[in-house]
Short mmCIF file of C-alpha atoms in Angstrom, two decimals:
data_model
loop_
_atom_site.label_atom_id
_atom_site.label_comp_id
_atom_site.label_asym_id
_atom_site.label_seq_id
_atom_site.Cartn_x
_atom_site.Cartn_y
_atom_site.Cartn_z
CA MET A 1299 0.00 -0.02 -0.20
CA ALA A 1300 2.54 2.36 1.32
CA LYS A 1301 4.81 1.67 -1.88
CA SER A 1302 1.80 2.48 -4.37
CA ILE A 1303 1.40 5.96 -2.96
CA VAL A 1304 4.82 6.83 -3.29
CA GLN A 1305 4.67 5.31 -6.79
CA GLU A 1306 1.57 7.79 -7.17
CA PHE A 1307 3.22 10.74 -6.15
CA THR A 1308 6.65 10.08 -8.28
CA LYS A 1309 5.10 9.81 -11.67
CA GLY A 1310 4.20 13.37 -11.28
CA LEU A 1311 7.89 14.24 -11.14
CA TRP A 1312 9.23 12.33 -14.02
CA SER A 1313 7.11 9.69 -16.03
CA GLU A 1314 4.00 11.72 -16.26
CA ILE A 1315 5.17 15.10 -15.68
CA PRO A 1316 3.10 18.20 -17.08
CA PRO A 1317 3.46 20.03 -18.82
CA PHE A 1318 6.31 18.15 -20.75
CA ARG A 1319 4.81 14.64 -21.16
CA LEU A 1320 1.03 15.64 -20.51
CA VAL A 1321 0.79 18.12 -22.77
CA LEU A 1322 -2.05 20.23 -20.53
CA GLY A 1323 -1.84 23.61 -19.30
CA LEU A 1324 0.03 25.05 -21.58
CA CYS A 1325 -1.24 28.73 -21.29
CA PRO A 1326 0.00 29.41 -17.76
CA THR A 1327 3.10 27.79 -18.84
CA LEU A 1328 4.01 30.09 -21.13
CA ALA A 1329 2.65 33.40 -19.65
CA VAL A 1330 3.86 33.32 -16.26
CA THR A 1331 7.10 31.92 -16.70
CA LYS A 1332 9.08 35.39 -17.31
CA SER A 1333 11.00 35.16 -14.11
CA VAL A 1334 11.57 31.75 -11.54
CA GLU A 1335 9.51 33.57 -8.98
CA ASN A 1336 5.98 33.90 -11.13
CA GLY A 1337 6.66 30.37 -12.06
CA ILE A 1338 7.07 28.97 -8.85
CA GLY A 1339 4.07 31.21 -7.51
CA MET A 1340 1.62 29.87 -10.08
CA GLY A 1341 3.09 26.41 -9.79
CA LEU A 1342 2.50 26.10 -5.85
CA ALA A 1343 -1.19 27.97 -6.72
CA THR A 1344 -2.13 25.48 -9.03
CA THR A 1345 -0.42 22.76 -6.64
CA PHE A 1346 -3.10 24.03 -4.05
CA VAL A 1347 -6.00 23.73 -6.03
CA LEU A 1348 -5.01 20.48 -7.37
CA VAL A 1349 -4.59 18.74 -4.14
CA CYS A 1350 -7.74 20.30 -2.67
CA SER A 1351 -9.92 19.62 -5.56
CA ASN A 1352 -8.74 15.70 -5.64
CA ILE A 1353 -9.46 15.51 -2.04
CA LEU A 1354 -12.73 16.49 -2.29
CA VAL A 1355 -13.70 15.01 -5.38
CA SER A 1356 -12.53 11.63 -4.30
CA SER A 1357 -14.55 11.78 -1.52
CA LEU A 1358 -17.46 12.31 -2.91
CA ARG A 1359 -16.50 10.21 -5.82
CA LYS A 1360 -19.56 7.93 -4.57
CA VAL A 1361 -22.09 10.60 -4.43
CA ILE A 1362 -21.73 12.23 -7.56
CA PRO A 1363 -23.95 10.84 -10.24
CA SER A 1364 -21.83 10.27 -13.71
CA LYS A 1365 -23.69 12.38 -15.97
CA VAL A 1366 -23.46 15.42 -14.39
CA ARG A 1367 -19.74 14.52 -13.36
CA ILE A 1368 -17.82 17.41 -15.42
CA ALA A 1369 -20.11 20.25 -13.86
CA CYS A 1370 -19.68 18.99 -10.51
CA PHE A 1371 -15.57 18.95 -10.63
CA ILE A 1372 -15.75 22.47 -12.31
CA VAL A 1373 -17.80 23.75 -9.42
CA VAL A 1374 -15.16 22.04 -6.94
CA ILE A 1375 -12.22 23.62 -8.76
CA ALA A 1376 -14.12 26.68 -9.31
CA THR A 1377 -14.12 27.05 -5.53
CA PHE A 1378 -11.03 26.36 -4.43
CA VAL A 1379 -9.45 28.68 -7.29
CA THR A 1380 -11.61 31.57 -5.44
CA VAL A 1381 -10.16 30.59 -2.31
CA VAL A 1382 -6.38 30.68 -3.72
CA GLU A 1383 -7.61 34.04 -5.17
CA LEU A 1384 -8.34 35.80 -2.16
CA LEU A 1385 -5.62 34.19 0.01
CA MET A 1386 -2.93 35.54 -2.55
CA GLN A 1387 -4.57 39.04 -2.51
CA ALA A 1388 -4.35 39.14 1.22
CA PHE A 1389 -1.00 37.63 1.57
CA THR A 1390 1.00 37.95 -1.60
CA TYR A 1391 -0.46 40.97 -3.37
CA PRO A 1392 2.57 41.95 -5.33
CA LEU A 1393 2.70 38.23 -6.45
CA PHE A 1394 -1.14 38.35 -7.23
CA LEU A 1395 -0.69 41.68 -9.44
CA LYS A 1396 2.02 40.01 -11.61
CA LEU A 1397 0.20 36.95 -12.21
CA GLY A 1398 -3.24 39.03 -12.91
CA ILE A 1399 -5.89 37.03 -14.55
CA PHE A 1400 -3.89 33.54 -14.77
CA ILE A 1401 -4.96 32.96 -11.04
CA PRO A 1402 -8.80 32.93 -11.97
CA LEU A 1403 -7.75 31.16 -15.23
CA ILE A 1404 -6.82 27.80 -12.82
CA VAL A 1405 -10.16 27.17 -13.42
CA VAL A 1406 -9.99 26.29 -16.77
CA ASN A 1407 -6.44 24.09 -16.34
CA CYS A 1408 -6.79 21.07 -17.97
CA ILE A 1409 -4.61 19.57 -15.74
CA VAL A 1410 -7.09 20.31 -12.87
CA LEU A 1411 -9.77 18.97 -14.57
CA GLY A 1412 -7.91 16.08 -16.33
CA ARG A 1413 -6.37 14.58 -12.82
CA SER A 1414 -10.35 14.57 -11.04
CA GLU A 1415 -11.36 12.60 -14.17
CA ALA A 1416 -8.89 10.48 -14.79
CA PHE A 1417 -7.80 9.79 -11.30
CA ALA A 1418 -9.65 11.68 -8.35
CA SER A 1419 -13.22 10.18 -9.56
CA LYS A 1420 -11.87 6.52 -9.48
CA ASN A 1421 -9.23 6.25 -6.64
CA PRO A 1422 -9.69 6.46 -2.71
CA VAL A 1423 -8.64 9.68 -0.96
CA VAL A 1424 -5.03 8.85 0.07
CA PRO A 1425 -3.77 7.82 -3.31
CA SER A 1426 -5.78 11.10 -4.99
CA THR A 1427 -4.06 13.31 -2.53
CA ALA A 1428 -0.70 11.57 -3.66
CA ASP A 1429 -1.42 11.83 -7.23
CA GLY A 1430 -2.46 15.71 -6.98
CA LEU A 1431 0.81 16.62 -5.19
CA GLY A 1432 2.92 15.06 -7.63
CA ILE A 1433 1.22 16.43 -10.28
CA GLY A 1434 1.41 19.57 -8.64
CA LEU A 1435 5.10 19.63 -7.91
CA GLY A 1436 6.21 18.11 -11.10
CA PHE A 1437 4.04 21.10 -12.35
CA THR A 1438 5.85 23.54 -10.38
CA LEU A 1439 9.05 22.28 -11.21
CA SER A 1440 8.60 22.53 -14.72
CA LEU A 1441 7.49 26.10 -14.51
CA GLY A 1442 10.38 26.79 -12.37
CA ALA A 1443 13.06 25.60 -14.96
CA LEU A 1444 11.66 27.17 -17.68
CA GLY A 1445 11.35 30.48 -15.96
CA ALA A 1446 15.31 30.00 -15.06
CA VAL A 1447 15.98 29.67 -18.83
CA ARG A 1448 14.14 32.37 -19.42
CA GLU A 1449 14.92 34.81 -16.57
CA ILE A 1450 18.78 33.85 -17.07
CA LEU A 1451 18.74 34.50 -20.90
CA GLY A 1452 16.02 37.32 -21.48
CA ASN A 1453 17.31 39.21 -18.00
CA GLY A 1454 20.69 37.98 -16.76
CA THR A 1455 19.46 37.43 -13.48
CA VAL A 1456 18.10 34.57 -11.22
CA LEU A 1457 15.41 35.32 -8.58
CA GLY A 1458 16.51 39.19 -9.23
CA MET A 1459 20.23 38.38 -8.34
CA ASP A 1460 22.87 39.17 -11.17
CA VAL A 1461 24.39 35.96 -12.97
CA PHE A 1462 26.52 37.05 -15.51
CA GLY A 1463 27.98 40.88 -14.33
CA PRO A 1464 27.58 44.01 -16.29
CA SER A 1465 28.94 43.38 -19.62
CA PHE A 1466 26.09 40.92 -20.41
CA GLU A 1467 23.47 41.98 -23.05
CA PRO A 1468 20.18 40.60 -21.95
CA PHE A 1469 18.46 38.65 -25.07
CA THR A 1470 14.90 40.80 -24.45
CA PHE A 1471 13.50 38.59 -26.88
CA MET A 1472 13.56 35.79 -24.23
CA VAL A 1473 11.17 37.46 -22.00
CA GLU A 1474 8.62 38.49 -24.88
CA ALA A 1475 5.78 35.75 -26.34
CA PRO A 1476 8.03 34.30 -28.94
CA GLY A 1477 10.97 33.29 -26.55
CA ALA A 1478 8.54 31.22 -24.31
CA PHE A 1479 6.99 29.26 -27.38
CA ILE A 1480 10.78 28.30 -28.53
CA GLY A 1481 11.75 27.87 -25.12
CA LEU A 1482 9.35 25.73 -24.30
CA GLY A 1483 9.69 23.71 -27.73
CA LEU A 1484 13.72 23.26 -27.05
CA MET A 1485 13.04 21.86 -23.56
CA LEU A 1486 10.60 19.76 -25.07
CA CYS A 1487 13.40 18.51 -27.36
CA VAL A 1488 15.90 17.90 -24.35
CA MET A 1489 13.33 15.97 -22.44
CA ASN A 1490 12.65 13.65 -25.62
CA LEU A 1491 16.36 13.54 -26.00
CA VAL A 1492 17.15 12.27 -22.45
CA GLY A 1493 13.69 9.91 -22.37
CA SER A 1494 14.72 8.19 -25.78
CA LYS A 1495 17.65 6.89 -23.70
CA MET J 1158 -16.34 54.66 -34.61
CA GLY J 1159 -12.84 55.40 -34.92
CA ASP J 1160 -11.92 54.08 -31.60
CA TYR J 1161 -13.83 51.14 -32.06
CA ILE J 1162 -11.59 50.07 -35.28
CA VAL J 1163 -8.63 51.11 -33.09
CA LEU J 1164 -9.93 48.55 -30.44
CA ALA J 1165 -10.65 45.73 -32.96
CA VAL J 1166 -7.19 46.24 -34.82
CA SER J 1167 -5.66 45.95 -31.54
CA CYS J 1168 -7.50 43.04 -30.48
CA ILE J 1169 -6.96 41.11 -33.66
CA LEU J 1170 -3.04 41.92 -34.44
CA VAL J 1171 -1.37 43.51 -31.43
CA ASN J 1172 -2.32 41.84 -28.72
CA ASN J 1173 -3.67 38.65 -30.24
CA ILE J 1174 -4.84 36.32 -28.04
CA LEU J 1175 -3.06 33.16 -28.88
CA LEU J 1176 0.19 34.78 -30.07
CA ALA J 1177 0.76 37.64 -27.34
CA GLN J 1178 -1.44 36.72 -24.57
CA TYR J 1179 -0.73 33.14 -24.59
CA LEU J 1180 -4.55 32.05 -23.95
CA GLY J 1181 -6.12 29.36 -25.69
CA GLN J 1182 -3.03 27.02 -26.13
CA CYS J 1183 -4.65 23.69 -25.84
CA PRO J 1184 -6.75 23.93 -28.79
CA PHE J 1185 -3.99 25.81 -30.63
CA MET J 1186 -1.95 22.80 -30.70
CA GLY J 1187 -4.69 20.11 -30.46
CA THR J 1188 -6.93 21.39 -33.34
CA SER J 1189 -4.12 22.86 -35.36
CA LYS J 1190 -3.03 19.47 -37.11
CA LYS J 1191 -5.34 19.78 -40.22
CA MET J 1192 -6.87 22.96 -42.10
CA GLU J 1193 -10.31 21.53 -41.44
CA THR J 1194 -10.61 21.04 -37.87
CA ALA J 1195 -8.55 24.40 -37.31
CA VAL J 1196 -11.38 26.42 -39.80
CA GLY J 1197 -14.40 24.40 -37.29
CA MET J 1198 -12.57 25.22 -34.24
CA GLY J 1199 -11.94 29.03 -34.96
CA MET J 1200 -15.70 29.56 -36.16
CA ALA J 1201 -16.90 27.81 -33.25
CA VAL J 1202 -14.75 30.23 -30.51
CA ILE J 1203 -16.20 33.16 -32.79
CA PHE J 1204 -19.35 32.14 -32.43
CA VAL J 1205 -19.62 31.29 -28.66
CA LEU J 1206 -16.99 33.84 -27.49
CA VAL J 1207 -19.20 36.90 -28.80
CA MET J 1208 -22.62 35.42 -26.91
CA ALA J 1209 -20.16 34.70 -23.78
CA GLY J 1210 -18.44 38.33 -23.99
CA MET J 1211 -21.82 39.68 -23.99
CA ILE J 1212 -23.34 37.54 -21.55
CA THR J 1213 -20.62 37.90 -18.45
CA TRP J 1214 -20.64 41.51 -18.88
CA VAL J 1215 -24.19 41.58 -18.18
CA THR J 1216 -23.68 39.16 -15.38
CA ASN J 1217 -20.87 41.35 -14.03
CA ASN J 1218 -22.37 44.41 -14.08
CA PHE J 1219 -26.02 44.14 -13.35
CA ILE J 1220 -25.61 40.98 -11.08
CA LEU J 1221 -22.54 40.77 -9.38
CA VAL J 1222 -21.73 44.35 -9.10
CA ASN J 1223 -25.48 45.21 -7.74
CA PHE J 1224 -25.42 42.83 -4.99
CA GLY J 1225 -21.35 43.13 -4.09
CA LEU J 1226 -20.51 39.77 -5.06
CA GLU J 1227 -17.42 40.23 -7.19
CA TYR J 1228 -15.67 37.65 -5.43
CA LEU J 1229 -17.87 35.26 -6.82
CA ARG J 1230 -16.74 35.98 -10.28
CA THR J 1231 -14.79 33.00 -11.31
CA ILE J 1232 -17.44 30.47 -10.29
CA ALA J 1233 -20.15 32.75 -11.78
CA PHE J 1234 -18.61 33.03 -15.04
CA ILE J 1235 -17.19 29.56 -15.51
CA LEU J 1236 -20.94 27.97 -14.83
CA VAL J 1237 -22.65 30.99 -17.20
CA ILE J 1238 -19.77 30.03 -19.73
CA ALA J 1239 -20.68 26.29 -19.39
CA SER J 1240 -24.39 26.60 -19.43
CA LEU J 1241 -23.99 29.06 -22.60
CA VAL J 1242 -22.11 26.08 -24.31
CA GLN J 1243 -24.49 23.48 -23.59
CA PHE J 1244 -27.63 25.49 -24.70
CA VAL J 1245 -25.70 26.82 -27.82
CA GLU J 1246 -25.30 23.00 -28.66
CA MET J 1247 -28.81 21.88 -27.99
CA PHE J 1248 -30.37 24.94 -30.01
CA LEU J 1249 -27.95 24.70 -32.78
CA LYS J 1250 -28.95 20.62 -33.16
CA LYS J 1251 -32.41 21.38 -33.27
CA SER J 1252 -32.64 24.45 -35.37
CA ILE J 1253 -29.61 24.80 -37.50
CA PRO J 1254 -28.84 21.22 -38.12
CA ALA J 1255 -26.22 22.16 -40.80
CA LEU J 1256 -24.25 24.61 -38.54
CA TYR J 1257 -23.89 21.84 -35.83
CA ALA J 1258 -22.70 19.39 -37.97
CA GLY J 1259 -20.14 21.72 -38.75
CA LEU J 1260 -19.05 22.93 -35.15
CA GLY J 1261 -20.68 19.41 -33.62
CA ILE J 1262 -17.87 17.94 -31.75
CA PHE J 1263 -15.93 21.68 -31.36
CA LEU J 1264 -18.38 23.14 -28.95
CA PRO J 1265 -17.80 21.03 -25.92
CA LEU J 1266 -13.97 21.79 -26.38
CA ILE J 1267 -14.83 25.33 -25.64
CA THR J 1268 -15.99 25.06 -22.19
CA THR J 1269 -12.45 24.66 -21.07
CA ASN J 1270 -10.83 27.33 -23.80
CA CYS J 1271 -9.11 29.48 -21.51
CA ALA J 1272 -9.27 31.86 -24.42
CA VAL J 1273 -13.03 32.57 -23.64
CA MET J 1274 -12.95 32.60 -20.00
CA GLY J 1275 -9.73 34.89 -20.68
CA VAL J 1276 -11.40 37.42 -22.80
CA CYS J 1277 -14.56 37.66 -20.54
CA LEU J 1278 -12.10 38.32 -17.57
CA ILE J 1279 -9.95 41.01 -19.69
CA ASN J 1280 -13.06 42.60 -20.65
CA ILE J 1281 -14.29 43.16 -16.94
CA ASN J 1282 -10.45 44.19 -15.83
CA GLU J 1283 -10.53 46.93 -18.78
CA GLU J 1284 -13.61 48.33 -18.05
CA TYR J 1285 -15.25 48.23 -20.88
CA THR J 1286 -18.46 49.78 -22.14
CA PHE J 1287 -20.85 47.08 -23.03
CA ILE J 1288 -20.29 47.98 -26.92
CA GLN J 1289 -16.38 48.03 -26.33
CA ALA J 1290 -17.07 44.72 -25.19
CA LEU J 1291 -18.68 43.41 -27.85
CA VAL J 1292 -15.99 44.90 -30.14
CA ALA J 1293 -13.19 43.22 -28.14
CA SER J 1294 -14.69 39.77 -28.06
CA PHE J 1295 -15.31 39.74 -31.54
CA ALA J 1296 -12.09 41.00 -32.74
CA TYR J 1297 -10.47 38.60 -29.94
CA ALA J 1298 -12.21 35.53 -31.68
CA VAL J 1299 -11.56 36.73 -35.00
CA GLY J 1300 -7.66 36.85 -33.78
CA PHE J 1301 -7.71 33.57 -32.58
CA ALA J 1302 -9.07 31.87 -36.16
CA LEU J 1303 -6.53 34.08 -38.13
CA ALA J 1304 -3.72 32.30 -35.98
CA LEU J 1305 -5.01 29.34 -35.58
CA ILE J 1306 -5.89 28.81 -38.83
CA LEU J 1307 -2.34 30.67 -40.54
CA PHE J 1308 -0.85 28.06 -38.07
CA ALA J 1309 -2.33 24.96 -39.41
CA GLY J 1310 -1.38 25.97 -42.91
CA VAL J 1311 2.37 25.92 -41.47
CA ARG J 1312 1.97 22.55 -39.93
CA GLU J 1313 0.35 20.76 -42.69
CA ARG J 1314 3.78 22.00 -44.78
CA ILE J 1315 5.80 20.51 -41.54
CA LEU J 1316 3.82 17.11 -41.95
CA LEU J 1317 6.03 16.65 -45.16
CA ALA J 1318 9.47 17.77 -44.13
CA ARG J 1319 11.84 15.53 -42.21
CA VAL J 1320 12.10 16.58 -38.59
CA PRO J 1321 14.82 15.10 -36.09
CA LYS J 1322 13.46 12.71 -33.88
CA PRO J 1323 13.39 14.33 -30.42
CA LEU J 1324 11.87 17.53 -31.99
CA GLN J 1325 8.82 15.57 -33.79
CA ASP J 1326 5.27 16.83 -32.79
CA THR J 1327 4.42 19.33 -30.13
CA SER J 1328 8.25 20.24 -30.03
CA ILE J 1329 8.61 21.34 -33.25
CA ALA J 1330 5.09 22.80 -33.14
CA LEU J 1331 6.11 25.09 -30.38
CA VAL J 1332 9.38 26.04 -32.06
CA THR J 1333 7.17 26.93 -35.15
CA ALA J 1334 4.25 28.57 -32.84
CA GLY J 1335 7.53 31.28 -31.62
CA VAL J 1336 8.55 31.60 -35.23
CA LEU J 1337 4.69 32.83 -36.07
CA SER J 1338 4.36 34.88 -32.80
CA LEU J 1339 7.60 36.68 -33.66
CA THR J 1340 5.88 38.00 -37.19
CA PHE J 1341 2.59 39.21 -35.04
CA PHE J 1342 5.41 40.96 -32.78
CA ALA J 1343 6.17 42.93 -35.67
CA PHE J 1344 2.51 44.82 -35.18
CA LYS J 1345 3.61 45.80 -31.69
CA GLY J 1346 3.54 49.81 -31.61
CA MET J 1347 0.90 50.10 -34.40
CA VAL J 1348 -1.47 51.08 -32.18
#
C-alpha cells in the first residue's frame, strides 16, 4: 500500500510530468514564466487547487452522479480557485498583481480537471492526495525550470540576482512571447532526447 | 467609431490572444494538425466568444456588482460559460443542423478553452462599456481564428518535412508557433 502511494507521488515528477509528458496546461506555462518567482508562485497555487480538488472529488466520488460529473468537478475546482485568489490577494499581493488573470484561469487549466476526471473520481482519498501533490509539484518544477531559462537568458538574473555581471547583454527576446514558445519547444526536445535513451 | 476600429485592430493583431496573450494554447496545439479542424474550431470560438462576452458583461455589471458579489466572479463566469455552451449546442442541434454538423464536436471543448474565460475577464478588468466589450470579444475571436488557421497551414507543410526525432510533434509545433509569434510581434507599436 505504502509503496503504491509513493509511486502515485513520483510519477508526477518524471514519467507523467506536466506540461512535458502530459501536454496540458500550456497557457499558464507560457504566460507566467518570465521569471523563476512567477513560475514557482503559479505552480504552488495550482498545486494547492489540485490537491484540494482531488481530495474533495475523491471523497465525493460515490455521491456525484456520473452524468453531471464534469459540472460538479468544475464547481469544486472553481471554489478552490476562489479560495486561492482571496488568499493570494491578502498575503502575497505583489505576486497576485503579476500573475493577473492567470489565477482565475486555473479553473480552466486542463491539468486540474484532467486529474479529477482521470484519477480522483476513481480512486480513494489517500492515493488521490498523493497524485495531486506529485503532479502539482512536477508542474511547479517545470514552471520553475522554464522560468529560470527565460530569466537567465532574457534578463541575466535568477530570483533578482545578477548572474553574468554588467557586461552581459540580455536577449530581451526570451522574456517576450516568441521566447516562451521557442524555450518550451526546445526544453521538450531535450526531454525527449534524455527520455528516449 | 474610430476608437472601435483601433480597439478591433489592437485585439486582432497587436494583442493577438494566442500569440501575444498566451491564452487558448490547448486547442491551438490540439486542433491545428488539419486545416478543416482549425477552421471549425475558429468558427466555433467566434460564435461562442461573442455571446459569452455579452452575457458575462451583463452578469458582472447588473448582478455581481449590484449585490456586492465580485468575489464570486470566477465561479459565476465558468458556470455561465458552461451552460451557454450546452444551450448553444442544444439550440443548434434542433434548429440549424447544418451548422451543428460543422461545429458539433468543437463546442463542448470550448467550455475549457481559457481564451473564452480569459477574454471575459479582460473585458471586466479593462472596464469596457458594453459596446467596447462586444467589439473586443469579436475581435479577439477573429484574432484567434486567424492565428489558428495560419498555424494549421504551416503545420500541414511540416508534416512533409523531415524533422529530427527528438523535435517531432509538439516540440516542433511550439518552435513554429514561436516563429509565428515573432511575426505578430512586428505589429507592436502600431496602435
